[in-house]
mmCIF file of C-alpha atoms and ligand atoms in Angstrom:
data_model
loop_
_atom_site.group_PDB
_atom_site.id
_atom_site.type_symbol
_atom_site.label_atom_id
_atom_site.label_comp_id
_atom_site.label_asym_id
_atom_site.label_seq_id
_atom_site.Cartn_x
_atom_site.Cartn_y
_atom_site.Cartn_z
ATOM 1 C CA MET A 1 -32.073 -22.769 -23.146
ATOM 2 C CA GLU A 2 -30.730 -21.959 -26.752
ATOM 3 C CA THR A 3 -29.892 -19.458 -29.717
ATOM 4 C CA THR A 4 -30.218 -20.213 -32.591
ATOM 5 C CA ALA A 5 -28.760 -16.036 -33.509
ATOM 6 C CA ALA A 6 -24.778 -15.921 -33.440
ATOM 7 C CA THR A 7 -23.577 -15.175 -30.750
ATOM 8 C CA PRO A 8 -20.196 -13.856 -30.591
ATOM 9 C CA LEU A 9 -18.224 -15.958 -28.265
ATOM 10 C CA ARG A 10 -15.902 -12.911 -27.542
ATOM 11 C CA GLU A 11 -18.606 -11.920 -24.663
ATOM 12 C CA LEU A 12 -17.728 -15.714 -23.344
ATOM 13 C CA THR A 13 -14.027 -15.685 -23.137
ATOM 14 C CA THR A 14 -11.344 -14.344 -20.508
ATOM 15 C CA LEU A 15 -10.144 -12.572 -22.884
ATOM 16 C CA ARG A 16 -13.028 -11.265 -24.906
ATOM 17 C CA LEU A 17 -12.255 -12.450 -28.163
ATOM 18 C CA GLY A 18 -13.534 -15.238 -30.320
ATOM 19 C CA GLY A 19 -16.146 -14.906 -33.122
ATOM 20 C CA PRO A 20 -19.778 -16.145 -33.330
ATOM 21 C CA ALA A 21 -20.755 -20.163 -32.585
ATOM 22 C CA ALA A 22 -23.222 -20.870 -35.114
ATOM 23 C CA ARG A 23 -25.382 -22.239 -32.345
ATOM 24 C CA LEU A 24 -25.490 -21.725 -28.190
ATOM 25 C CA VAL A 25 -27.364 -23.819 -25.972
ATOM 26 C CA GLU A 26 -26.773 -23.483 -22.398
ATOM 27 C CA ALA A 27 -27.880 -27.168 -20.210
ATOM 28 C CA GLY A 28 -28.452 -25.671 -16.390
ATOM 29 C CA ASP A 29 -28.216 -30.173 -15.565
ATOM 30 C CA GLU A 30 -26.730 -33.028 -16.607
ATOM 31 C CA ASP A 31 -29.781 -34.803 -18.624
ATOM 32 C CA ALA A 32 -29.559 -31.300 -19.789
ATOM 33 C CA VAL A 33 -26.070 -31.849 -21.196
ATOM 34 C CA VAL A 34 -25.847 -35.579 -21.727
ATOM 35 C CA ALA A 35 -28.859 -34.306 -24.648
ATOM 36 C CA ALA A 36 -27.226 -31.264 -26.025
ATOM 37 C CA VAL A 37 -24.329 -33.232 -26.545
ATOM 38 C CA ARG A 38 -26.438 -36.293 -27.997
ATOM 39 C CA ARG A 39 -28.110 -34.617 -30.276
ATOM 40 C CA ALA A 40 -25.266 -32.608 -31.756
ATOM 41 C CA ASP A 41 -23.551 -35.721 -32.207
ATOM 42 C CA ARG A 42 -26.163 -37.707 -33.610
ATOM 43 C CA ALA A 43 -26.696 -34.232 -36.955
ATOM 44 C CA GLY A 44 -22.235 -34.661 -36.805
ATOM 45 C CA GLU A 45 -22.059 -31.367 -35.559
ATOM 46 C CA PRO A 46 -18.899 -29.713 -34.561
ATOM 47 C CA LEU A 47 -19.176 -29.140 -30.942
ATOM 48 C CA LEU A 48 -17.769 -27.048 -28.532
ATOM 49 C CA VAL A 49 -18.033 -27.202 -24.541
ATOM 50 C CA LEU A 50 -17.745 -23.718 -22.438
ATOM 51 C CA ALA A 51 -18.194 -23.471 -18.999
ATOM 52 C CA GLY A 52 -16.156 -20.038 -17.874
ATOM 53 C CA GLY A 53 -14.205 -19.421 -21.091
ATOM 54 C CA SER A 54 -10.708 -18.504 -18.924
ATOM 55 C CA ASN A 55 -8.468 -20.851 -20.950
ATOM 56 C CA VAL A 56 -9.922 -20.998 -24.477
ATOM 57 C CA VAL A 57 -8.120 -19.112 -27.055
ATOM 58 C CA VAL A 58 -11.850 -18.676 -30.182
ATOM 59 C CA ALA A 59 -10.512 -17.871 -34.315
ATOM 60 C CA ASP A 60 -11.618 -14.817 -34.840
ATOM 61 C CA GLU A 61 -13.800 -16.214 -37.605
ATOM 62 C CA GLY A 62 -15.379 -17.893 -34.508
ATOM 63 C CA PHE A 63 -16.757 -22.020 -34.172
ATOM 64 C CA PRO A 64 -19.196 -23.516 -37.263
ATOM 65 C CA GLY A 65 -21.038 -25.606 -35.068
ATOM 66 C CA THR A 66 -22.668 -25.586 -31.108
ATOM 67 C CA VAL A 67 -21.016 -24.169 -28.268
ATOM 68 C CA LEU A 68 -22.529 -26.372 -25.304
ATOM 69 C CA ARG A 69 -22.078 -23.669 -21.518
ATOM 70 C CA ILE A 70 -21.928 -26.198 -18.830
ATOM 71 C CA ALA A 71 -24.262 -24.413 -16.041
ATOM 72 C CA THR A 72 -24.759 -27.690 -13.775
ATOM 73 C CA ARG A 73 -24.937 -26.505 -9.427
ATOM 74 C CA GLY A 74 -24.519 -28.559 -6.469
ATOM 75 C CA VAL A 75 -22.247 -29.702 -3.617
ATOM 76 C CA ALA A 76 -23.059 -33.268 -2.075
ATOM 77 C CA GLU A 77 -20.614 -34.407 0.782
ATOM 78 C CA ARG A 78 -20.469 -37.634 3.227
ATOM 79 C CA PRO A 79 -18.097 -37.990 5.169
ATOM 80 C CA GLY A 80 -15.055 -40.351 4.304
ATOM 81 C CA ALA A 81 -12.275 -42.282 6.235
ATOM 82 C CA ASP A 82 -10.435 -40.488 9.019
ATOM 83 C CA GLY A 83 -11.174 -37.270 9.358
ATOM 84 C CA ARG A 84 -11.292 -36.555 5.870
ATOM 85 C CA VAL A 85 -14.707 -35.542 3.494
ATOM 86 C CA ARG A 86 -15.766 -36.199 -0.293
ATOM 87 C CA LEU A 87 -17.374 -33.898 -2.344
ATOM 88 C CA GLU A 88 -18.856 -34.889 -5.521
ATOM 89 C CA VAL A 89 -19.186 -30.867 -7.297
ATOM 90 C CA GLN A 90 -20.790 -30.270 -10.390
ATOM 91 C CA ALA A 91 -18.773 -28.916 -13.766
ATOM 92 C CA GLY A 92 -20.588 -26.269 -13.862
ATOM 93 C CA GLU A 93 -20.179 -24.387 -10.225
ATOM 94 C CA PRO A 94 -17.699 -21.710 -10.557
ATOM 95 C CA TRP A 95 -14.397 -22.823 -9.198
ATOM 96 C CA ASP A 96 -13.484 -20.130 -6.805
ATOM 97 C CA PRO A 97 -16.492 -20.092 -4.494
ATOM 98 C CA PHE A 98 -15.935 -23.868 -4.232
ATOM 99 C CA VAL A 99 -12.853 -23.047 -2.701
ATOM 100 C CA ALA A 100 -13.792 -20.530 -0.336
ATOM 101 C CA ARG A 101 -16.652 -23.109 0.912
ATOM 102 C CA CYS A 102 -14.085 -25.791 1.527
ATOM 103 C CA VAL A 103 -12.203 -23.104 2.973
ATOM 104 C CA ASP A 104 -14.513 -21.835 5.577
ATOM 105 C CA ALA A 105 -15.400 -25.303 6.371
ATOM 106 C CA GLY A 106 -12.105 -25.760 7.556
ATOM 107 C CA LEU A 107 -11.579 -27.845 4.196
ATOM 108 C CA ALA A 108 -7.676 -28.984 3.287
ATOM 109 C CA GLY A 109 -6.408 -29.574 0.222
ATOM 110 C CA VAL A 110 -7.680 -26.449 -2.516
ATOM 111 C CA GLU A 111 -6.754 -23.657 -0.567
ATOM 112 C CA CYS A 112 -3.359 -22.687 -2.770
ATOM 113 C CA LEU A 113 -6.203 -23.015 -5.500
ATOM 114 C CA SER A 114 -7.770 -19.910 -4.828
ATOM 115 C CA GLY A 115 -8.504 -17.126 -7.743
ATOM 116 C CA ILE A 116 -8.551 -19.159 -9.893
ATOM 117 C CA PRO A 117 -11.456 -18.246 -13.037
ATOM 118 C CA GLY A 118 -13.760 -20.992 -14.552
ATOM 119 C CA SER A 119 -15.723 -23.858 -13.758
ATOM 120 C CA VAL A 120 -14.694 -26.803 -11.231
ATOM 121 C CA GLY A 121 -15.876 -29.242 -14.722
ATOM 122 C CA ALA A 122 -12.302 -27.709 -16.986
ATOM 123 C CA THR A 123 -10.315 -28.008 -13.635
ATOM 124 C CA PRO A 124 -9.606 -31.938 -14.543
ATOM 125 C CA ILE A 125 -8.687 -30.817 -18.068
ATOM 126 C CA GLN A 126 -5.504 -28.802 -17.596
ATOM 127 C CA ASN A 127 -5.338 -31.162 -13.925
ATOM 128 C CA VAL A 128 -5.646 -27.228 -12.720
ATOM 129 C CA GLY A 129 -2.725 -25.628 -10.446
ATOM 130 C CA ALA A 130 -1.205 -23.316 -8.686
ATOM 131 C CA TYR A 131 1.444 -22.411 -5.844
ATOM 132 C CA GLY A 132 2.684 -25.903 -5.339
ATOM 133 C CA GLN A 133 -1.113 -27.374 -5.273
ATOM 134 C CA GLU A 134 -2.565 -29.529 -8.476
ATOM 135 C CA VAL A 135 -6.722 -30.987 -8.590
ATOM 136 C CA ALA A 136 -4.833 -33.791 -9.203
ATOM 137 C CA GLU A 137 -3.447 -34.567 -5.556
ATOM 138 C CA THR A 138 -8.285 -34.854 -4.374
ATOM 139 C CA ILE A 139 -9.602 -35.398 -7.554
ATOM 140 C CA ARG A 140 -10.905 -39.150 -6.435
ATOM 141 C CA GLY A 141 -13.123 -39.355 -9.562
ATOM 142 C CA VAL A 142 -15.595 -38.520 -12.695
ATOM 143 C CA ARG A 143 -18.001 -38.688 -13.664
ATOM 144 C CA VAL A 144 -18.360 -37.711 -17.742
ATOM 145 C CA LEU A 145 -20.155 -38.290 -21.224
ATOM 146 C CA ASP A 146 -17.774 -41.087 -22.814
ATOM 147 C CA ARG A 147 -18.916 -39.877 -26.529
ATOM 148 C CA ALA A 148 -16.744 -42.541 -28.641
ATOM 149 C CA ARG A 149 -18.921 -44.888 -26.062
ATOM 150 C CA GLY A 150 -22.292 -42.721 -26.327
ATOM 151 C CA GLU A 151 -22.320 -43.606 -22.537
ATOM 152 C CA VAL A 152 -22.266 -41.517 -19.133
ATOM 153 C CA ALA A 153 -19.003 -43.517 -16.781
ATOM 154 C CA GLU A 154 -16.685 -42.864 -13.850
ATOM 155 C CA LEU A 155 -12.887 -41.726 -14.624
ATOM 156 C CA ASP A 156 -10.778 -43.093 -11.655
ATOM 157 C CA PRO A 157 -7.150 -40.456 -10.603
ATOM 158 C CA ALA A 158 -5.537 -43.394 -13.002
ATOM 159 C CA ALA A 159 -7.885 -42.915 -16.135
ATOM 160 C CA CYS A 160 -7.699 -39.571 -16.094
ATOM 161 C CA GLY A 161 -4.318 -39.415 -16.654
ATOM 162 C CA PHE A 162 -3.107 -36.418 -14.417
ATOM 163 C CA SER A 163 0.179 -34.827 -15.356
ATOM 164 C CA TYR A 164 1.772 -31.137 -14.963
ATOM 165 C CA ARG A 165 -0.864 -28.911 -16.940
ATOM 166 C CA SER A 166 -2.264 -31.935 -18.705
ATOM 167 C CA SER A 167 -4.795 -35.247 -18.006
ATOM 168 C CA ALA A 168 -6.499 -38.055 -20.653
ATOM 169 C CA PHE A 169 -8.575 -34.643 -21.144
ATOM 170 C CA LYS A 170 -6.384 -31.993 -23.143
ATOM 171 C CA ARG A 171 -4.863 -35.533 -24.899
ATOM 172 C CA ALA A 172 -7.772 -36.312 -25.737
ATOM 173 C CA PRO A 173 -9.303 -32.956 -26.965
ATOM 174 C CA GLY A 174 -13.812 -33.953 -27.056
ATOM 175 C CA ARG A 175 -13.670 -37.663 -26.508
ATOM 176 C CA TRP A 176 -15.129 -36.737 -22.405
ATOM 177 C CA ILE A 177 -17.607 -34.451 -21.276
ATOM 178 C CA VAL A 178 -17.089 -33.563 -17.671
ATOM 179 C CA LEU A 179 -20.375 -34.269 -15.981
ATOM 180 C CA ALA A 180 -19.487 -33.320 -12.036
ATOM 181 C CA VAL A 181 -16.279 -34.284 -10.276
ATOM 182 C CA ARG A 182 -15.209 -36.106 -6.950
ATOM 183 C CA PHE A 183 -12.700 -34.079 -4.131
ATOM 184 C CA GLU A 184 -11.656 -35.827 -1.293
ATOM 185 C CA LEU A 185 -10.396 -33.057 1.519
ATOM 186 C CA VAL A 186 -8.706 -33.389 4.732
ATOM 187 C CA ARG A 187 -10.916 -32.065 7.387
ATOM 188 C CA SER A 188 -8.446 -29.650 9.211
ATOM 189 C CA ALA A 189 -7.881 -25.724 10.301
ATOM 190 C CA VAL A 190 -4.204 -25.657 8.506
ATOM 191 C CA SER A 191 -2.786 -25.830 4.796
ATOM 192 C CA ALA A 192 -1.176 -28.946 3.708
ATOM 193 C CA PRO A 193 2.153 -28.275 3.941
ATOM 194 C CA ILE A 194 3.506 -25.472 1.606
ATOM 195 C CA ARG A 195 5.666 -25.916 -1.876
ATOM 196 C CA TYR A 196 6.363 -23.209 -2.954
ATOM 197 C CA ALA A 197 8.886 -20.521 -1.536
ATOM 198 C CA GLU A 198 7.038 -16.869 -2.685
ATOM 199 C CA LEU A 199 3.570 -18.679 -1.052
ATOM 200 C CA ALA A 200 4.773 -19.631 1.943
ATOM 201 C CA ARG A 201 7.449 -16.205 2.410
ATOM 202 C CA ARG A 202 4.048 -14.416 1.873
ATOM 203 C CA LEU A 203 3.096 -15.912 5.148
ATOM 204 C CA ASP A 204 6.109 -16.211 7.028
ATOM 205 C CA VAL A 205 7.137 -19.991 7.454
ATOM 206 C CA PRO A 206 9.082 -22.728 6.071
ATOM 207 C CA VAL A 207 9.097 -24.429 2.987
ATOM 208 C CA GLY A 208 7.167 -27.160 4.228
ATOM 209 C CA ALA A 209 5.562 -25.545 7.110
ATOM 210 C CA ARG A 210 1.234 -25.565 7.517
ATOM 211 C CA ALA A 211 -0.848 -22.476 7.760
ATOM 212 C CA PRO A 212 -4.074 -21.492 8.466
ATOM 213 C CA LEU A 213 -6.485 -21.712 5.663
ATOM 214 C CA GLY A 214 -7.841 -18.742 6.129
ATOM 215 C CA ASP A 215 -4.387 -17.218 5.709
ATOM 216 C CA VAL A 216 -2.943 -19.601 2.891
ATOM 217 C CA ARG A 217 -6.037 -19.030 0.866
ATOM 218 C CA ALA A 218 -5.927 -14.349 1.630
ATOM 219 C CA ALA A 219 -1.947 -14.967 0.808
ATOM 220 C CA VAL A 220 -2.960 -16.460 -2.503
ATOM 221 C CA LEU A 221 -5.581 -14.332 -3.720
ATOM 222 C CA ALA A 222 -3.509 -11.071 -2.650
ATOM 223 C CA LEU A 223 0.127 -13.203 -4.726
ATOM 224 C CA ARG A 224 -1.991 -13.686 -7.306
ATOM 225 C CA ARG A 225 -3.778 -9.375 -7.595
ATOM 226 C CA GLY A 226 -0.754 -8.714 -7.527
ATOM 227 C CA LYS A 227 -0.140 -10.086 -10.790
ATOM 228 C CA GLY A 228 -3.042 -8.699 -12.634
ATOM 229 C CA MET A 229 -4.356 -13.294 -11.835
ATOM 230 C CA VAL A 230 -7.601 -12.472 -10.430
ATOM 231 C CA ILE A 231 -10.020 -11.655 -12.263
ATOM 232 C CA ASP A 232 -10.832 -7.794 -11.835
ATOM 233 C CA PRO A 233 -12.902 -5.264 -13.806
ATOM 234 C CA ALA A 234 -11.477 -2.366 -12.962
ATOM 235 C CA ASP A 235 -7.996 -4.328 -13.864
ATOM 236 C CA PRO A 236 -7.200 -4.701 -17.505
ATOM 237 C CA ASP A 237 -4.599 -6.965 -16.415
ATOM 238 C CA SER A 238 -6.151 -9.967 -15.563
ATOM 239 C CA VAL A 239 -8.138 -9.251 -19.490
ATOM 240 C CA SER A 240 -6.062 -12.620 -20.430
ATOM 241 C CA ALA A 241 -6.053 -16.413 -20.083
ATOM 242 C CA GLY A 242 -3.378 -16.806 -16.876
ATOM 243 C CA SER A 243 -0.334 -18.234 -18.164
ATOM 244 C CA PHE A 244 0.395 -17.921 -21.805
ATOM 245 C CA PHE A 245 2.533 -20.903 -21.915
ATOM 246 C CA THR A 246 3.252 -23.640 -19.674
ATOM 247 C CA ASN A 247 6.453 -23.968 -17.920
ATOM 248 C CA PRO A 248 9.259 -26.372 -19.932
ATOM 249 C CA VAL A 249 10.148 -29.517 -18.908
ATOM 250 C CA LEU A 250 13.113 -31.409 -19.849
ATOM 251 C CA ASP A 251 15.389 -33.964 -19.672
ATOM 252 C CA ALA A 252 18.939 -33.630 -18.615
ATOM 253 C CA ASP A 253 20.318 -33.678 -22.043
ATOM 254 C CA ALA A 254 18.198 -30.738 -22.646
ATOM 255 C CA PHE A 255 18.177 -28.625 -19.947
ATOM 256 C CA ALA A 256 22.660 -29.191 -19.859
ATOM 257 C CA ALA A 257 22.560 -27.635 -23.491
ATOM 258 C CA LEU A 258 20.120 -24.720 -21.647
ATOM 259 C CA GLU A 259 22.269 -24.018 -18.913
ATOM 260 C CA ARG A 260 25.162 -24.033 -22.038
ATOM 261 C CA ARG A 261 23.540 -21.499 -24.797
ATOM 262 C CA VAL A 262 22.671 -19.470 -21.295
ATOM 263 C CA ALA A 263 25.787 -19.499 -20.417
ATOM 264 C CA ARG A 264 26.696 -18.678 -23.754
ATOM 265 C CA ARG A 265 24.211 -15.811 -23.663
ATOM 266 C CA LEU A 266 23.945 -14.139 -20.571
ATOM 267 C CA GLY A 267 27.795 -14.580 -19.021
ATOM 268 C CA ASP A 268 28.666 -17.052 -17.130
ATOM 269 C CA GLY A 269 27.457 -17.481 -13.597
ATOM 270 C CA VAL A 270 23.457 -17.399 -14.870
ATOM 271 C CA ARG A 271 21.291 -20.497 -14.017
ATOM 272 C CA PRO A 272 18.011 -20.939 -16.009
ATOM 273 C CA PRO A 273 16.186 -21.712 -12.930
ATOM 274 C CA ALA A 274 15.457 -25.484 -12.049
ATOM 275 C CA PHE A 275 13.393 -26.929 -10.379
ATOM 276 C CA PRO A 276 14.115 -31.331 -10.971
ATOM 277 C CA ASP A 277 11.447 -33.556 -10.907
ATOM 278 C CA SER A 278 11.433 -37.294 -8.736
ATOM 279 C CA GLY A 279 11.272 -38.124 -12.928
ATOM 280 C CA GLY A 280 14.704 -36.951 -14.095
ATOM 281 C CA HIS A 281 13.600 -33.704 -15.306
ATOM 282 C CA VAL A 282 13.464 -30.303 -14.626
ATOM 283 C CA LYS A 283 11.060 -28.190 -15.188
ATOM 284 C CA THR A 284 12.206 -24.001 -16.114
ATOM 285 C CA SER A 285 10.728 -20.664 -15.341
ATOM 286 C CA ALA A 286 8.848 -19.572 -19.204
ATOM 287 C CA ALA A 287 8.984 -16.423 -17.608
ATOM 288 C CA TRP A 288 12.480 -16.493 -16.361
ATOM 289 C CA LEU A 289 13.151 -17.479 -20.609
ATOM 290 C CA ILE A 290 10.485 -15.508 -21.390
ATOM 291 C CA GLU A 291 12.300 -12.424 -19.912
ATOM 292 C CA ARG A 292 15.914 -12.693 -20.739
ATOM 293 C CA ALA A 293 14.573 -13.575 -24.599
ATOM 294 C CA GLY A 294 14.188 -9.455 -24.826
ATOM 295 C CA PHE A 295 10.601 -9.690 -24.066
ATOM 296 C CA ALA A 296 9.840 -7.412 -21.780
ATOM 297 C CA ARG A 297 5.912 -6.706 -19.245
ATOM 298 C CA GLY A 298 3.983 -4.202 -21.217
ATOM 299 C CA HIS A 299 5.594 -5.222 -25.267
ATOM 300 C CA GLY A 300 3.245 -4.855 -27.758
ATOM 301 C CA ASP A 301 0.013 -2.673 -28.726
ATOM 302 C CA PRO A 302 -1.016 -0.821 -25.912
ATOM 303 C CA ARG A 303 -4.497 -0.633 -27.482
ATOM 304 C CA GLY A 304 -4.430 -3.988 -28.594
ATOM 305 C CA ILE A 305 -3.206 -7.216 -27.632
ATOM 306 C CA ALA A 306 0.532 -6.860 -25.124
ATOM 307 C CA ILE A 307 2.413 -9.231 -22.467
ATOM 308 C CA SER A 308 -0.097 -7.966 -18.630
ATOM 309 C CA ASP A 309 2.341 -4.963 -17.219
ATOM 310 C CA LYS A 310 2.557 -7.575 -14.189
ATOM 311 C CA HIS A 311 3.255 -11.009 -15.419
ATOM 312 C CA THR A 312 5.397 -11.921 -18.365
ATOM 313 C CA LEU A 313 3.344 -15.086 -18.917
ATOM 314 C CA ALA A 314 -0.431 -13.245 -19.209
ATOM 315 C CA LEU A 315 -0.776 -11.575 -22.890
ATOM 316 C CA THR A 316 -3.591 -9.309 -22.011
ATOM 317 C CA ASN A 317 -6.799 -7.910 -24.947
ATOM 318 C CA ARG A 318 -5.820 -4.000 -23.785
ATOM 319 C CA GLY A 319 -9.767 -4.085 -25.606
ATOM 320 C CA ALA A 320 -9.471 -3.549 -29.786
ATOM 321 C CA GLY A 321 -7.226 -6.671 -30.497
ATOM 322 C CA THR A 322 -7.978 -9.746 -31.908
ATOM 323 C CA THR A 323 -6.921 -13.117 -31.828
ATOM 324 C CA ALA A 324 -4.747 -12.907 -34.923
ATOM 325 C CA GLU A 325 -2.815 -10.445 -33.259
ATOM 326 C CA LEU A 326 -2.538 -11.844 -29.558
ATOM 327 C CA VAL A 327 -1.213 -15.491 -31.703
ATOM 328 C CA ALA A 328 1.540 -13.514 -33.850
ATOM 329 C CA LEU A 329 2.051 -11.549 -30.178
ATOM 330 C CA ALA A 330 2.329 -15.487 -29.369
ATOM 331 C CA ARG A 331 4.516 -16.264 -32.127
ATOM 332 C CA GLU A 332 7.275 -13.886 -31.567
ATOM 333 C CA ILE A 333 7.598 -14.210 -28.734
ATOM 334 C CA ALA A 334 7.411 -18.729 -28.886
ATOM 335 C CA GLY A 335 10.692 -17.928 -31.667
ATOM 336 C CA GLY A 336 12.217 -14.698 -29.199
ATOM 337 C CA VAL A 337 12.758 -18.016 -26.982
ATOM 338 C CA ARG A 338 13.522 -20.968 -29.873
ATOM 339 C CA ASP A 339 15.981 -18.764 -31.258
ATOM 340 C CA ALA A 340 18.030 -17.336 -27.553
ATOM 341 C CA PHE A 341 17.888 -20.740 -25.825
ATOM 342 C CA GLY A 342 16.747 -23.711 -28.336
ATOM 343 C CA VAL A 343 13.881 -24.000 -26.067
ATOM 344 C CA GLU A 344 9.980 -24.640 -27.954
ATOM 345 C CA LEU A 345 6.828 -22.492 -25.616
ATOM 346 C CA VAL A 346 3.673 -24.940 -25.700
ATOM 347 C CA PRO A 347 0.147 -23.189 -25.353
ATOM 348 C CA GLU A 348 -1.309 -23.601 -21.561
ATOM 349 C CA PRO A 349 -4.920 -22.591 -23.661
ATOM 350 C CA VAL A 350 -6.871 -24.416 -25.187
ATOM 351 C CA PHE A 351 -7.059 -23.205 -28.927
ATOM 352 C CA VAL A 352 -10.165 -23.732 -30.768
ATOM 353 C CA GLY A 353 -11.232 -23.164 -34.476
ATOM 354 C CA HIS A 354 -7.959 -22.389 -35.074
ATOM 355 C CA ALA A 355 -4.027 -24.318 -34.513
ATOM 356 C CA TRP A 356 -1.250 -23.293 -32.736
ATOM 357 C CA ASN A 357 1.116 -24.804 -35.055
ATOM 358 C CA ALA A 358 -0.661 -23.570 -38.375
ATOM 359 C CA GLN A 359 1.325 -21.518 -40.895
ATOM 360 C CA PRO A 360 0.192 -17.957 -39.865
ATOM 361 C CA ALA A 361 -2.461 -17.353 -43.591
HETATM 362 C C1 FAD B 401 -6.922 -14.045 -15.148
HETATM 363 C C2 FAD B 401 -6.555 -16.623 -15.122
HETATM 364 C C3 FAD B 401 -5.572 -16.705 -13.718
HETATM 365 C C4 FAD B 401 -5.304 -17.928 -14.311
HETATM 366 N N1 FAD B 401 -4.483 -18.779 -13.227
HETATM 367 C C5 FAD B 401 -5.137 -20.184 -13.204
HETATM 368 C C6 FAD B 401 -4.181 -20.801 -12.583
HETATM 369 O O1 FAD B 401 -3.274 -20.635 -11.754
HETATM 370 N N2 FAD B 401 -3.601 -22.242 -12.756
HETATM 371 C C7 FAD B 401 -4.265 -23.117 -13.822
HETATM 372 O O2 FAD B 401 -4.175 -24.379 -13.821
HETATM 373 N N3 FAD B 401 -5.188 -22.322 -14.897
HETATM 374 C C8 FAD B 401 -5.634 -20.819 -14.552
HETATM 375 N N4 FAD B 401 -6.117 -19.862 -14.980
HETATM 376 C C9 FAD B 401 -6.632 -21.063 -16.798
HETATM 377 C C10 FAD B 401 -7.862 -21.272 -16.423
HETATM 378 O O3 FAD B 401 -8.755 -20.446 -14.971
HETATM 379 C C11 FAD B 401 -8.486 -22.133 -15.803
HETATM 380 O O4 FAD B 401 -7.688 -22.946 -16.813
HETATM 381 C C12 FAD B 401 -10.221 -22.913 -15.562
HETATM 382 O O5 FAD B 401 -9.692 -23.838 -15.040
HETATM 383 C C13 FAD B 401 -10.857 -23.051 -17.128
HETATM 384 O O6 FAD B 401 -12.220 -23.255 -16.196
HETATM 385 P P1 FAD B 401 -13.210 -22.456 -17.453
HETATM 386 O O7 FAD B 401 -14.996 -23.590 -17.064
HETATM 387 O O8 FAD B 401 -13.401 -21.192 -17.051
HETATM 388 O O9 FAD B 401 -13.244 -23.360 -18.907
HETATM 389 P P2 FAD B 401 -13.035 -23.063 -20.524
HETATM 390 O O10 FAD B 401 -12.358 -21.639 -20.298
HETATM 391 O O11 FAD B 401 -14.217 -22.637 -20.911
HETATM 392 O O12 FAD B 401 -12.705 -24.393 -21.034
HETATM 393 C C14 FAD B 401 -11.331 -24.884 -20.965
HETATM 394 C C15 FAD B 401 -10.998 -25.890 -21.513
HETATM 395 O O13 FAD B 401 -12.570 -26.895 -20.936
HETATM 396 C C16 FAD B 401 -13.347 -27.657 -21.822
HETATM 397 N N5 FAD B 401 -13.914 -28.109 -20.597
HETATM 398 C C17 FAD B 401 -14.540 -26.822 -20.058
HETATM 399 N N6 FAD B 401 -15.174 -27.528 -19.287
HETATM 400 C C18 FAD B 401 -15.912 -28.791 -19.494
HETATM 401 C C19 FAD B 401 -16.456 -30.452 -18.894
HETATM 402 N N7 FAD B 401 -17.605 -29.188 -18.233
HETATM 403 N N8 FAD B 401 -16.315 -31.234 -19.634
HETATM 404 C C20 FAD B 401 -14.768 -31.756 -20.606
HETATM 405 N N9 FAD B 401 -14.593 -29.901 -21.502
HETATM 406 C C21 FAD B 401 -14.639 -28.977 -21.191
HETATM 407 C C22 FAD B 401 -13.140 -26.694 -22.780
HETATM 408 O O14 FAD B 401 -13.933 -27.666 -24.035
HETATM 409 C C23 FAD B 401 -11.968 -26.078 -22.989
HETATM 410 O O15 FAD B 401 -10.976 -27.134 -23.538
HETATM 411 C C24 FAD B 401 -6.105 -19.269 -15.061
HETATM 412 C C25 FAD B 401 -7.058 -17.833 -16.537
HETATM 413 C C26 FAD B 401 -6.894 -16.804 -15.798
HETATM 414 C C27 FAD B 401 -7.964 -15.536 -17.082
#
């Protein structure tokens, strides 16, 4: 399907923001995806791949090229070794129904990722994660169209270069179009060990314990609803792109400097949240820093762009907002955290038609 009239991208994003695209093409099978990309590349047209629109911040001016909507469908399942099951999933499959299907079928490995909006094909892009699980743990390969080489290729997990909320795909935007993702899940009635303390408390199990898959999915969905993190037309706090900033990952010196600034500003004995990793880095909480820098939930314009009433990390559009206003609020927050604590916040969503680091006009 192809539309040449200007299409407002706000209708295709969960933030309900973004100006028009010059051309909109929807591709329902892999050949149509490959053909549409090749045609845009031959014509030298800018190309934006868009699926669920839940992790993009599109400029008010829109996008001056082809927007390709990935609408491919299909899940192929086959047995693997040791009670494992391999699933090859087309990029356009919606993510949460796929998770629900796995939970119902007694397949463990993605249950903590319940309720995340968007498509399967976008999950490798930022190594989607939540509640102690991320897709890098279960992805065994990604079929891509490599635009640099002009060919369809299979990338193994090492080539995907997964890291916290990032990947080779995110570091080289636009080079690879994800066509399908291969997962390997474990046939099991219980979940992988629960790593996230808030989820363990909700399930009333110790961290590290396993719980029935259906219980984990229900608990994650309940926690997410409480934070406006499940898309719900009745919940204005869910008109967002999810978490707007990633949690800062600091080396030991930078974390020690943060501890000193927190003690100076908030008093001796106050410590920033610390989640050390095995490589000597410490992840801290962006939401904690934002709140301690003086930004409360609800801060902003009650009819336009505001911090969610339920979750400090989500920026929401109450209806009358613009992308310029969203970026202005995000810069105000990042500047406040920088001034208070010397930590640079990095946005999680992908900016389309503008850049986070660009100076405001
Ligand atoms: C309420 C809410 C809660 C969220 N919670 C979480 C969370 O807990 N954890 C988390 O990690 N994320 C979360 N997100 C962010 C988002 O849902 C995920 O990043 C999701 O994977 C994006 O999927 P999408 O199909 O909407 O991608 P889009 O927004 O359409 O695209 C995002 C980026 O991926 C690219 N892309 C999309 N599909 C392809 C493809 N097939 N090939 C190549 N590039 C592609 C796009 O070009 C764009 O750069 C949340 C968002 C919202 C709105």
